[in-house]
Coordinates of C-alpha atoms and ligand atoms in Angstrom, one line a residue:
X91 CA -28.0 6.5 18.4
X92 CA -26.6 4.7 21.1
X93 CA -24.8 1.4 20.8
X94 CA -24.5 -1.0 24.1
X95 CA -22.6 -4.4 23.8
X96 CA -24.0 -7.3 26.6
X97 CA -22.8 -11.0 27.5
X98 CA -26.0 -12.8 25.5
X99 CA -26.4 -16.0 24.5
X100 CA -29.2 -17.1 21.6
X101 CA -30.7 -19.2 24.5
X102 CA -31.3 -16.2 26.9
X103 CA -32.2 -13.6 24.4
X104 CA -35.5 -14.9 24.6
X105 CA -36.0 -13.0 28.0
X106 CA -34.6 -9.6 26.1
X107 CA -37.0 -6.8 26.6
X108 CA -36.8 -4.4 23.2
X109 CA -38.6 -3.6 20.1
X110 CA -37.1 -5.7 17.6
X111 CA -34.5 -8.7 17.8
X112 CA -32.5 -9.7 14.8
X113 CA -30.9 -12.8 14.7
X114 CA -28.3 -13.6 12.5
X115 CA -28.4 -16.8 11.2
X116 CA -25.9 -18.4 9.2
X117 CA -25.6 -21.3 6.5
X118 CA -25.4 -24.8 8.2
X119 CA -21.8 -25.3 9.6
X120 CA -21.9 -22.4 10.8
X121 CA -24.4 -23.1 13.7
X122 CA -24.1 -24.4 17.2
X123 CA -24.2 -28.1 17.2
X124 CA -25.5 -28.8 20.7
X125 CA -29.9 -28.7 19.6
X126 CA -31.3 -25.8 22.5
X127 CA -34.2 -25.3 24.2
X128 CA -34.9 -21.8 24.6
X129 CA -38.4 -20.5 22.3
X130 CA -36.0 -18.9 19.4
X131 CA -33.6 -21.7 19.2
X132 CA -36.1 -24.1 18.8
X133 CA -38.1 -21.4 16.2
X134 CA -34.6 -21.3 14.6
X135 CA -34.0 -25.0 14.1
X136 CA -38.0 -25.5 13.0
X137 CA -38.4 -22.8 10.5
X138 CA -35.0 -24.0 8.6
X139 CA -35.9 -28.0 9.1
X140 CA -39.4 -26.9 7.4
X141 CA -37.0 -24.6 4.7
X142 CA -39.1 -21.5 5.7
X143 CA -36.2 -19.5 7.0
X144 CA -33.3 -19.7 4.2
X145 CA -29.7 -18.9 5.3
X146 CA -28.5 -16.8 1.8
X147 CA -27.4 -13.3 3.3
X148 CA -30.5 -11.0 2.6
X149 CA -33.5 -13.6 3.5
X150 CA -35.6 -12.8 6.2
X151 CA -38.2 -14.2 8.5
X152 CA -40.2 -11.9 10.4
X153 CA -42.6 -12.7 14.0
X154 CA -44.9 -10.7 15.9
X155 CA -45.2 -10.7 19.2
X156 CA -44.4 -14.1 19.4
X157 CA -45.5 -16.3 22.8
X158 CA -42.3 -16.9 25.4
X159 CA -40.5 -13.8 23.7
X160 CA -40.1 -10.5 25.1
X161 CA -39.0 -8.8 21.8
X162 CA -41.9 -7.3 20.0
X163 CA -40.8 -8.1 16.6
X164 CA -38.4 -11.0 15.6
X165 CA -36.2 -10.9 12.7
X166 CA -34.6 -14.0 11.1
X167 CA -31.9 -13.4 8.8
X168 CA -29.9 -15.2 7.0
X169 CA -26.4 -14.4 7.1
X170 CA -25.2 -16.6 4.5
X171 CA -21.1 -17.8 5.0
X172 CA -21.1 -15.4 7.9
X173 CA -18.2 -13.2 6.5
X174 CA -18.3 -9.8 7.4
X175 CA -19.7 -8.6 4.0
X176 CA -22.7 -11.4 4.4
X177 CA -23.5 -9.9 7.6
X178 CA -23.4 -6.7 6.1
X179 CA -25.9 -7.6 3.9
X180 CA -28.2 -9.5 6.2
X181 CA -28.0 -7.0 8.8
X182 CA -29.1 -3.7 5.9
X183 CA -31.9 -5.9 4.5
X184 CA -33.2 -6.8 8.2
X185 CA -32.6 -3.0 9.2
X186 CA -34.6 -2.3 6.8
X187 CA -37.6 -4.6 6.7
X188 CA -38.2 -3.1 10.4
X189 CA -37.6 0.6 8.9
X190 CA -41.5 1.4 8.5
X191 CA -42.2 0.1 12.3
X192 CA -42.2 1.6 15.5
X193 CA -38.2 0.2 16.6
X194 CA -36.7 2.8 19.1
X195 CA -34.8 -0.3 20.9
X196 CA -33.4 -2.8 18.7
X197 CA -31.5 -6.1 20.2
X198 CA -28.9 -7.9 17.4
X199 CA -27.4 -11.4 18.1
X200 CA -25.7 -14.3 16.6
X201 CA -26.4 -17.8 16.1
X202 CA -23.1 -18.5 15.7
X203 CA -19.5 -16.8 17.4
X204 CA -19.5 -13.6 16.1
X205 CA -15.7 -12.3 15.5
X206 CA -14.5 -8.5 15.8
X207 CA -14.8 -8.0 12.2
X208 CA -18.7 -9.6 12.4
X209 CA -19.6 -6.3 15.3
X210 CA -18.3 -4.2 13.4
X211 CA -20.0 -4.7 10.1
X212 CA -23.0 -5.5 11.8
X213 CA -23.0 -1.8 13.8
X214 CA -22.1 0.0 10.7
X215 CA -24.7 -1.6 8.7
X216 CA -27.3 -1.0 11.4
X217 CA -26.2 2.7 11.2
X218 CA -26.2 2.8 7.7
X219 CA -29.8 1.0 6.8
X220 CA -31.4 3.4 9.6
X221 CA -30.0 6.7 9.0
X222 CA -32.3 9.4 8.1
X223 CA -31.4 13.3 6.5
X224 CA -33.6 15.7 8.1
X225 CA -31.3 19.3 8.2
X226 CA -34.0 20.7 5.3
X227 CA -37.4 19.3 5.7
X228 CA -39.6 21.4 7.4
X229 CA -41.3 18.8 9.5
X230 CA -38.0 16.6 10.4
X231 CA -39.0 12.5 10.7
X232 CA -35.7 11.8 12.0
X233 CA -34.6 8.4 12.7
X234 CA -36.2 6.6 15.5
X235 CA -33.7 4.1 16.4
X236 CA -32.3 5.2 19.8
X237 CA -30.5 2.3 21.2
X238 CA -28.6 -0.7 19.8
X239 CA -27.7 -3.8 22.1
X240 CA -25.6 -6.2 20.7
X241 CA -25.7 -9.5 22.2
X242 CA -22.0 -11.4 22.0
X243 CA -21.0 -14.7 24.2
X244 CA -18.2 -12.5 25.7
X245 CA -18.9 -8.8 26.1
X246 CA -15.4 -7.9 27.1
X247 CA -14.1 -9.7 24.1
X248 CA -15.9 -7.3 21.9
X249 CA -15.6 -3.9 23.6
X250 CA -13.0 -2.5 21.6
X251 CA -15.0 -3.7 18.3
X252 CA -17.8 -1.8 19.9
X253 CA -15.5 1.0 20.4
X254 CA -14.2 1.5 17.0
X255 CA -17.3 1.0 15.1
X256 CA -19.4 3.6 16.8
X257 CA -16.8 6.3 16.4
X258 CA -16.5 5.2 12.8
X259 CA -20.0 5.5 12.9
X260 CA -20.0 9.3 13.6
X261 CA -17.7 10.2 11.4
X262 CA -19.4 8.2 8.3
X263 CA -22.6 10.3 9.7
X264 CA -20.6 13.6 9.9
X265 CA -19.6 13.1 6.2
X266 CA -23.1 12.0 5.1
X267 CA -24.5 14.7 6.5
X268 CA -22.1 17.3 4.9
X269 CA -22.6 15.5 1.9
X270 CA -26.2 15.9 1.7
X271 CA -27.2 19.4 2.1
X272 CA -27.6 21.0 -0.8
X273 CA -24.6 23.8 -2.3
X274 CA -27.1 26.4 -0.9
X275 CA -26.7 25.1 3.6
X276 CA -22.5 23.9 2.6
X277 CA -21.2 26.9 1.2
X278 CA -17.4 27.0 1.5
X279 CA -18.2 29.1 4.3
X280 CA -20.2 26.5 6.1
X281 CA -18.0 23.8 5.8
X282 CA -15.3 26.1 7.1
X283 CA -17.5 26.3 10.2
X284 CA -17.7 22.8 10.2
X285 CA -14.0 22.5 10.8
X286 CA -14.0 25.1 12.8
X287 CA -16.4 23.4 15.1
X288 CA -14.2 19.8 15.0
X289 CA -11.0 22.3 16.1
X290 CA -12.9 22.2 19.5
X291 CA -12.5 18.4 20.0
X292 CA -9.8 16.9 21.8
X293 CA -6.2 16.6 20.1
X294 CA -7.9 19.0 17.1
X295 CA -6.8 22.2 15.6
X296 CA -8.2 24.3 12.6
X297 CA -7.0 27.1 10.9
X298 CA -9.2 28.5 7.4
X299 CA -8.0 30.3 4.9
X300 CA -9.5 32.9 2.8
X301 CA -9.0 34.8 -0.7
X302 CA -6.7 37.3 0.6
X303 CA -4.0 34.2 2.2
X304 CA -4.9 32.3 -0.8
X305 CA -3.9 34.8 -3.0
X306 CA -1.1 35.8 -1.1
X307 CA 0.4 32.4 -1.2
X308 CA -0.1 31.9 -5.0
X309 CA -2.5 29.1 -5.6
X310 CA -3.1 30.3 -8.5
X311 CA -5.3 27.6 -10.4
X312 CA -7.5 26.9 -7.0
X313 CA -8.4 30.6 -7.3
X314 CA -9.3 30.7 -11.3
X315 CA -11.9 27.9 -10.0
X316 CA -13.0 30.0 -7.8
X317 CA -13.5 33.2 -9.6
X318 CA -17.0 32.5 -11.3
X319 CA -18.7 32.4 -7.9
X320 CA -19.7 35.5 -5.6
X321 CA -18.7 32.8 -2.2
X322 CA -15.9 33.0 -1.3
X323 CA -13.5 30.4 -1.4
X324 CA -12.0 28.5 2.0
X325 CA -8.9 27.0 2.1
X326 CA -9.7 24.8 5.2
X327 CA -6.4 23.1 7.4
X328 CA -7.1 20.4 10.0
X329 CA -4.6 19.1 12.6
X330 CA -4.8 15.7 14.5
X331 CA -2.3 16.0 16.8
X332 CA -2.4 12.1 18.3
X333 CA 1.8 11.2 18.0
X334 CA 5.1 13.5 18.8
X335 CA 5.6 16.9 16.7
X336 CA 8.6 14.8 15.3
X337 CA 6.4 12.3 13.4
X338 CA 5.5 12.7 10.1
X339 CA 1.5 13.4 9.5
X340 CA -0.4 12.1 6.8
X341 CA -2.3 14.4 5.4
X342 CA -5.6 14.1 3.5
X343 CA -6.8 16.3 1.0
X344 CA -10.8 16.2 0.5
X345 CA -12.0 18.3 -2.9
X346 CA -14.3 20.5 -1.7
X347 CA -16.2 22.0 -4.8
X348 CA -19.5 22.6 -2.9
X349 CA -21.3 23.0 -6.8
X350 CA -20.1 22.3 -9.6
X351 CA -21.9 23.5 -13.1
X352 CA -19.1 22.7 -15.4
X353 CA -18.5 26.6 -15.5
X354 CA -17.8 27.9 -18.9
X355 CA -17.6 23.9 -20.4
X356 CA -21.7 24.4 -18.6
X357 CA -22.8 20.8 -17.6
X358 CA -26.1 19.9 -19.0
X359 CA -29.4 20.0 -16.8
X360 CA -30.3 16.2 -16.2
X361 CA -29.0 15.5 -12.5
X362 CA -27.1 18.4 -12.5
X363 CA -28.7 18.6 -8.9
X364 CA -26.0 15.9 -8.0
X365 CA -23.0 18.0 -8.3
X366 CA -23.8 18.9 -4.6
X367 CA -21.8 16.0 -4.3
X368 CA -18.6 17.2 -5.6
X369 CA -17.3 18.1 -1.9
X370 CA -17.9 14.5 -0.7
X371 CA -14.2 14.3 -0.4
X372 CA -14.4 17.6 1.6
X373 CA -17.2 16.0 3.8
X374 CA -15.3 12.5 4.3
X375 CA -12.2 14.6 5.6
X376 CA -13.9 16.4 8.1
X377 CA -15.5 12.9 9.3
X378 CA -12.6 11.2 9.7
X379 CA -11.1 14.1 11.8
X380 CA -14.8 13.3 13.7
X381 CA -14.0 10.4 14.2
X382 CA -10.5 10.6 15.1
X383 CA -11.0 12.8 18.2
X384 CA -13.1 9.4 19.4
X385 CA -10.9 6.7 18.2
X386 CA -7.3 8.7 19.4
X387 CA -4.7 6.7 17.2
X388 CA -1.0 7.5 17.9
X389 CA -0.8 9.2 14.7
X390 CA -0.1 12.9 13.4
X391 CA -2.4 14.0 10.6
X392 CA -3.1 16.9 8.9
X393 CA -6.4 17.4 6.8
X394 CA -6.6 20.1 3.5
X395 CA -9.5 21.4 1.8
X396 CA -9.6 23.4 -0.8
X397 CA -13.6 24.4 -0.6
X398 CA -15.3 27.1 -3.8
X399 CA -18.2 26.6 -6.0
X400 CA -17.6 26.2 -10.1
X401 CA -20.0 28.8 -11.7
X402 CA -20.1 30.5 -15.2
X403 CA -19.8 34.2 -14.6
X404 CA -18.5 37.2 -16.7
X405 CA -15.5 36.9 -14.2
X406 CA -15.1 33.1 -14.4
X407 CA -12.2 31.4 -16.1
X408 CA -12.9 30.3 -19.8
X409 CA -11.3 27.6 -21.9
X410 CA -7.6 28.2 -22.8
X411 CA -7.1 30.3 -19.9
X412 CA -3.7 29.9 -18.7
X413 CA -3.1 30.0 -14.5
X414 CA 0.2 29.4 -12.7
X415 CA -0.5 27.2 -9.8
X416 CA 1.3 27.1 -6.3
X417 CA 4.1 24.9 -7.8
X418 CA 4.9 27.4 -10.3
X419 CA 3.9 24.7 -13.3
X420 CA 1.6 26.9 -15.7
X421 CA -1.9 25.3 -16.6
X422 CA -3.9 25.8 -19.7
X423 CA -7.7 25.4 -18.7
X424 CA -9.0 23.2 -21.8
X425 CA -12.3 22.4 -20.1
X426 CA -14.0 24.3 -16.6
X427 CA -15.7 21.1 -15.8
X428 CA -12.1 19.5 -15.4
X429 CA -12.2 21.9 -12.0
X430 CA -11.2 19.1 -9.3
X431 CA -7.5 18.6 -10.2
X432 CA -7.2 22.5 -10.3
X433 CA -8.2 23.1 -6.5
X434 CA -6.5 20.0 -5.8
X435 CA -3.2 20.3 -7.5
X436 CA -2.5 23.5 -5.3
X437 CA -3.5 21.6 -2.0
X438 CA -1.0 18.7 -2.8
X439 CA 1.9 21.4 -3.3
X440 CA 0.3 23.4 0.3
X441 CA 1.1 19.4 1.5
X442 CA 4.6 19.4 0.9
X443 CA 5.3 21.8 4.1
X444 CA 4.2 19.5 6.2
X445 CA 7.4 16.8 5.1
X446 CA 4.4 14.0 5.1
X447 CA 4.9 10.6 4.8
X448 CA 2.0 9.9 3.1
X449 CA -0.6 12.1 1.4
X450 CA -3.7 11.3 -0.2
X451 CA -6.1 12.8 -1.8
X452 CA -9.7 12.3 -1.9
X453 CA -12.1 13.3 -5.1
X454 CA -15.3 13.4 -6.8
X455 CA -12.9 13.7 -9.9
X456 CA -14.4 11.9 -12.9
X457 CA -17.4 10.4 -14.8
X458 CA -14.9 8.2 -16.4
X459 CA -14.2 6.6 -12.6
X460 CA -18.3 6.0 -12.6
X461 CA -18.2 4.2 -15.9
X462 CA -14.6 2.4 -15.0
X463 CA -15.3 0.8 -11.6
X464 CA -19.5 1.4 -10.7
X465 CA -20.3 2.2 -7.6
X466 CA -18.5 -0.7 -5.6
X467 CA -15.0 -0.1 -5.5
X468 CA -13.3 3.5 -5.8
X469 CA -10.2 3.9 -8.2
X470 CA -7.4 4.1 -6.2
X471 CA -4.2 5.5 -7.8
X472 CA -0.6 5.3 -6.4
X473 CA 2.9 6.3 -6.4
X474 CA 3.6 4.0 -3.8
X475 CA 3.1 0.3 -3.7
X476 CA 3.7 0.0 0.4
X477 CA 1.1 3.0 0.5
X478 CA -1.5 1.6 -2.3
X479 CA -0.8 -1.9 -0.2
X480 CA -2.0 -0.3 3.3
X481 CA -4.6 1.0 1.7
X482 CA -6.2 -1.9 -0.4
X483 CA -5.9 -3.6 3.1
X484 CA -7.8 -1.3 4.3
X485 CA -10.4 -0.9 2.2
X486 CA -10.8 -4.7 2.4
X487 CA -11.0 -4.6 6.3
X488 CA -13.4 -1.9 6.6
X489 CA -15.7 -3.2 3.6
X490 CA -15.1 0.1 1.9
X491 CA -13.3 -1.5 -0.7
X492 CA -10.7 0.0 -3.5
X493 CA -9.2 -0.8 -6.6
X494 CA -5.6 0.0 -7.7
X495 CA -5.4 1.7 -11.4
X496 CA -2.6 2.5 -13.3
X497 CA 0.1 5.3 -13.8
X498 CA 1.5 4.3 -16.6
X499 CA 3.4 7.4 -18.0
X500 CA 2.3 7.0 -21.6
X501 CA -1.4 8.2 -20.1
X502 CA 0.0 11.5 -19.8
X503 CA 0.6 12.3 -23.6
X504 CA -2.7 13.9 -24.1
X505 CA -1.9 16.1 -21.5
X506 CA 1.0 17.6 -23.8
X507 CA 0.0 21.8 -25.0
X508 CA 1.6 24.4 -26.6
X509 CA 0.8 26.7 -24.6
X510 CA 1.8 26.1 -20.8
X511 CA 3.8 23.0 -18.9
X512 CA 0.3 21.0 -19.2
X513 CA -3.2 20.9 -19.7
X514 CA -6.0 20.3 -17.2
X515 CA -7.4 18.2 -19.5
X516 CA -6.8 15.0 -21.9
X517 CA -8.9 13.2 -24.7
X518 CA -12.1 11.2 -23.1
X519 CA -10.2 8.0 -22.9
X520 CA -9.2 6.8 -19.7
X521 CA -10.6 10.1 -18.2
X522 CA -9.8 8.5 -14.9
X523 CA -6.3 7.7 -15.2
X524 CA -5.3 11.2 -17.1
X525 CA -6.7 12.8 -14.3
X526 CA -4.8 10.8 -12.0
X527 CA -1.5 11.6 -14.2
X528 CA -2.3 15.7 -14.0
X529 CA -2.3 15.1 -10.0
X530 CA 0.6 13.5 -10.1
X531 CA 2.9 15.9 -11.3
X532 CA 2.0 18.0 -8.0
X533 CA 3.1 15.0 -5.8
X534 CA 6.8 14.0 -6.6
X535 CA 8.1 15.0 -3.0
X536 CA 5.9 12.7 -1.0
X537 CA 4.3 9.3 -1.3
X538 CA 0.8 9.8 -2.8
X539 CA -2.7 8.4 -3.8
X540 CA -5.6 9.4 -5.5
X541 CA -8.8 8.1 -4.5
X542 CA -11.2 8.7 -6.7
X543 CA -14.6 8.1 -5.2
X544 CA -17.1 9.6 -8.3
X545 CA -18.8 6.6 -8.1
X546 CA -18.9 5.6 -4.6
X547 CA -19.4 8.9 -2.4
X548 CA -23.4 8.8 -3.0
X549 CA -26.3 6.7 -4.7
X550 CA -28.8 8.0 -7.4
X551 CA -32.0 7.8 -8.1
X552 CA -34.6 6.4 -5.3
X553 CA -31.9 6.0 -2.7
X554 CA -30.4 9.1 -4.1
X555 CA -27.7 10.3 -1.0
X556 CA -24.7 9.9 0.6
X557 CA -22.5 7.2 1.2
X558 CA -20.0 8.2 4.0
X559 CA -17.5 6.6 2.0
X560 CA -14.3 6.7 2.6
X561 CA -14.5 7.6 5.9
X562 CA -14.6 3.7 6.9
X563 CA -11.4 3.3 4.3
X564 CA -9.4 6.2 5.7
X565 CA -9.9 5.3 9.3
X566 CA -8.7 1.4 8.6
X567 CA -5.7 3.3 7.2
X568 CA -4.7 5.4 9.8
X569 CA -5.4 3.4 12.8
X570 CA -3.1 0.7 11.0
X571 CA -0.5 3.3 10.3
X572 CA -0.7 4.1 14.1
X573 CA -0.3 0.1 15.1
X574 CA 2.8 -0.5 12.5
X575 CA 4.6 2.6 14.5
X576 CA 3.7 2.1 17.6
X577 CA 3.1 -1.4 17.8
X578 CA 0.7 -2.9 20.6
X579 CA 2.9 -3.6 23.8
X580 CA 2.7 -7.3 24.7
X581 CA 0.6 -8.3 28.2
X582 CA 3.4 -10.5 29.5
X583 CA 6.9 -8.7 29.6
X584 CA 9.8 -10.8 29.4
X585 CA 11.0 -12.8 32.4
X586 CA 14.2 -10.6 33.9
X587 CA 16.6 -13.6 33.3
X588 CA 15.3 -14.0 29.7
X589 CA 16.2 -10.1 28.9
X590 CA 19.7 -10.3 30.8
X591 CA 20.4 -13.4 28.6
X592 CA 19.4 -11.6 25.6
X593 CA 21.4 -8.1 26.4
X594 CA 24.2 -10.4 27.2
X595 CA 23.9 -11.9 23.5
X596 CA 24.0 -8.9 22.1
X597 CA 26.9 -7.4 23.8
Ligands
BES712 N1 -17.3 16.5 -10.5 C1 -17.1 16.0 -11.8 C2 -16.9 14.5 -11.9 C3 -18.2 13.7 -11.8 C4 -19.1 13.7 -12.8 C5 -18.4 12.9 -10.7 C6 -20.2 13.0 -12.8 C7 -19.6 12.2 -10.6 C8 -20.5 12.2 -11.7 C9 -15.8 16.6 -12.3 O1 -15.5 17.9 -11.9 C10 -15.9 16.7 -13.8 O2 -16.8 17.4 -14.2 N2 -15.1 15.9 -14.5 C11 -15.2 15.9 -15.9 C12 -13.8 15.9 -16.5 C13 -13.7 16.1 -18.0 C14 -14.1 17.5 -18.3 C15 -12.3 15.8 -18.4 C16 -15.9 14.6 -16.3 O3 -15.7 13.6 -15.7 O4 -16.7 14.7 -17.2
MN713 MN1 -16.4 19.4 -13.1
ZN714 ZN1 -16.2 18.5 -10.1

């Protein structure tokens, strides 16, 4: 899909040649005062005056091939307050009103002065409502959508908008489409290649890991996880190389369990289908790199994925097992299905070569998460109030929003055994948080977050797929970690004298 931004006004959209128009229209206030004359503004101001066309974000008014407009199909939608979550939400349900049509050319615009934040929800939700998986269907009905023009006031105003939200764009679709295949086209293996193929983009690098390094450095809990399944497990290393080797990266680390049973602690069969999912942090690691090699931020990152399947085998590990993981802290394995924080716990110890200055981690991790927080906001769980700051802030900016849970010490008491320095497991209450206090004893040498995205990474049921969250999150992050150390040169240097003066000050 191809997005174009154009210098358009309401008034001359009219004369825009394309399969469908949207027009976003917002509650009164919002709109231009001055009354116009062109076929859709007048529509516009008829079809509200009559109440016909109502401004709540989600409404719609549809036309065909309506006299004195070259669109095919017209879309009215209301776009409520016109923040950038309303126009989220007008642009998905007009997106998808037109999804049964014909609509290779679609044309958005604004009945009001769209702001940066307005594009880009409005691209991404456009990419979002019309996306389409087709890697496994034998007769592929892919997405017809091939071009996007959005129509602004001032094109050049919004270029950078444009910019940013179609290489977020890719990377959401990278991670969707990782997501989605089933355990049996994303083997560890695969998603290896995956990286592999990213390593060829600009400013990338990849290096993969297999049993015989993984053993050889120790990590020993990510290989107990491992040892049920006849795939072989990947240890998977991405570098974004976008600042000086003397900056600090950030690294992400995406759990990338590409099936998870349960092992021995056997999940039952309802929806079990689902745990295809459990490598959506995996999947939203490789699309931010994705959309890194676009988007170029002056920032270092490193990516870690610890990819394997959880199976019950007569090799796999059993309940009370005890493994020594890469940190040297021995686990006892309560429960198999508690798998995540095992694979993860040695990629957050991997992290501490890198001297980060931030890491974060990125996991399907609990059911408890689901039942905490729905699938709105993911948990988000940090050592570091500056870091769990930047990264609320981002989830806000990017709509890919996050709440902050807690890390209160006294959670960690049910993690207390006889039998090694902890358990991968505590009672079921606040599954989430315990969870969240296991990883945290892997991540005392760096600032660290947990996000934990069990409810958000895909829908179930009808609309049962992938979410491409939090690709939009992590890329808000890191572009604004990129701005706050090399902050944005200002147009106009200072006069000569003015400097001189200043120097002279100082002195
Ligand atoms: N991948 C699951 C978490 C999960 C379950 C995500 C359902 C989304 C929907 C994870 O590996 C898991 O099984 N967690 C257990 C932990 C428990 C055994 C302490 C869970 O949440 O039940
Ligand atoms: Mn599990
Ligand atoms: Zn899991």
């Amino acid at each position: 899909m191809n997005f174009e931004l154009k210098s358009l006004e309401l008034a001359k959209a009219d004369h825009e040649r394309c399969d469908a128009l949207i027009v976003l229209v917002p509650d009164a206030g919002g709109h231009k005062t001055r009354p116009g004359t062109g076929v859709l503004e007048r529509l516009l101001a008829e079809s509200l005056t009559a109440g016909d066309l109502e401004t709540k974000a989600g409404k719609l008014l549809s036309l065909y091939r309506h006299p004195g407009v070259a669109a095919t199909r017209v879309v009215l939608a209301g776009a409520g307050d016109a923040s950038a979550r309303q126009i989220r939400a007008a642009v998905g349900a007009a997106v998808s009103a037109l999804k049964g049509s014909n609509v290779k050319r679609l044309c958005l615009c604004f009945a009001f002065t769209p702001t940066e934040a307005s594009v880009q929800a409005a691209v991404k939700a456009i990419a979002d409502a019309s996306y389409i998986y087709t890697t496994t269907k034998s007769k592929p009905e892919g997405r017809k959508l091939q071009k996007v023009l959005v129509g602004v006031p001032d094109a050049g105003a919004m270029d950078q908008a444009l910019v940013r939200s179609a290489a977020a764009v890719a990377g959401i679709e990278l991670a969707k489409e990782w997501a989605n295949r089933p355990a049996n086209h994303a083997t560890p293996a695969m998603l290896a290649d995956a990286a592999r193929a990213l390593g060829k983009l600009p400013r990338i690098r990849c290096e993969i890991l297999g049993p015989r390094e993984v053993t050889k450095l120790g990590m020993g809990a990510f290989l107990a996880v491992a040892k049920g399944s006849e795939e072989p497990l990947r240890f998977i290393v991405l570098h974004y190389d976008g600042a000086s080797r003397a900056a600090a990266p950030v690294v992400l680390i995406g759990k990338g369990i590409t099936f998870d049973t349960g092992g021995i602690s056997i999940k039952p069969a309802p929806e079990m289908d689902e745990m295809k999912f459990d490598m959506c942090g995996a999947a939203s690691v490789l699309g931010v790199f994705r959309a890194l090699a676009d988007l170029k931020p002056a920032i270092n990152v490193v990516g870690l994925i610890p990819a394997c399947e959880n199976l019950p085998d007569g090799r796999a590990i059993k309940p009370g097992d005890v493994v020594t993981s890469l940190s040297g802290q021995t686990i006892e394995i309560l429960n198999t299905d508690a798998e995540g924080r095992l694979v993860l716990c040695d990629a957050l110890t991997y992290a501490e070569r890198f001297k980060p200055r931030a890491v974060v981690d990125i996991a399907t991790l609990t059911g408890a998460c689901v039942i905490a927080l729905g699938g709105v906001r993911s948990g988000m769980f940090a050592s570091d109030d500056d870091l769990a700051d930047d990264l609320s802030a981002a989830g806000e900016s990017s709509l890919d929003l996050c709440w902050r849970m807690p890390l209160d010490d006294e959670y960690a008491e049910g993690l207390k055994t006889h039998f090694a320095d902890v358990a991968n497991v505590a009672g079921r209450a606040g599954g989430a948080v315990t969870a969240a206090k296991f990883l945290q004893r892997f991540s005392a040498k760096f600032a660290w977050a947990h996000l934990d995205i069990a409810g958000t990474a895909w829908k179930s049921g009808a609309a049962k797929g992938a979410t491409g969250r939090p690709v939009g999150l992590l890329l808000d992050y890191l572009q604004a970690q990129a701005r706050k150390t090399m902050p944005v040169v200002p147009k106009k240097a200072p006069r000569a004298a003015a400097v001189r003066k200043t120097v002279r000050k100082a002195a």
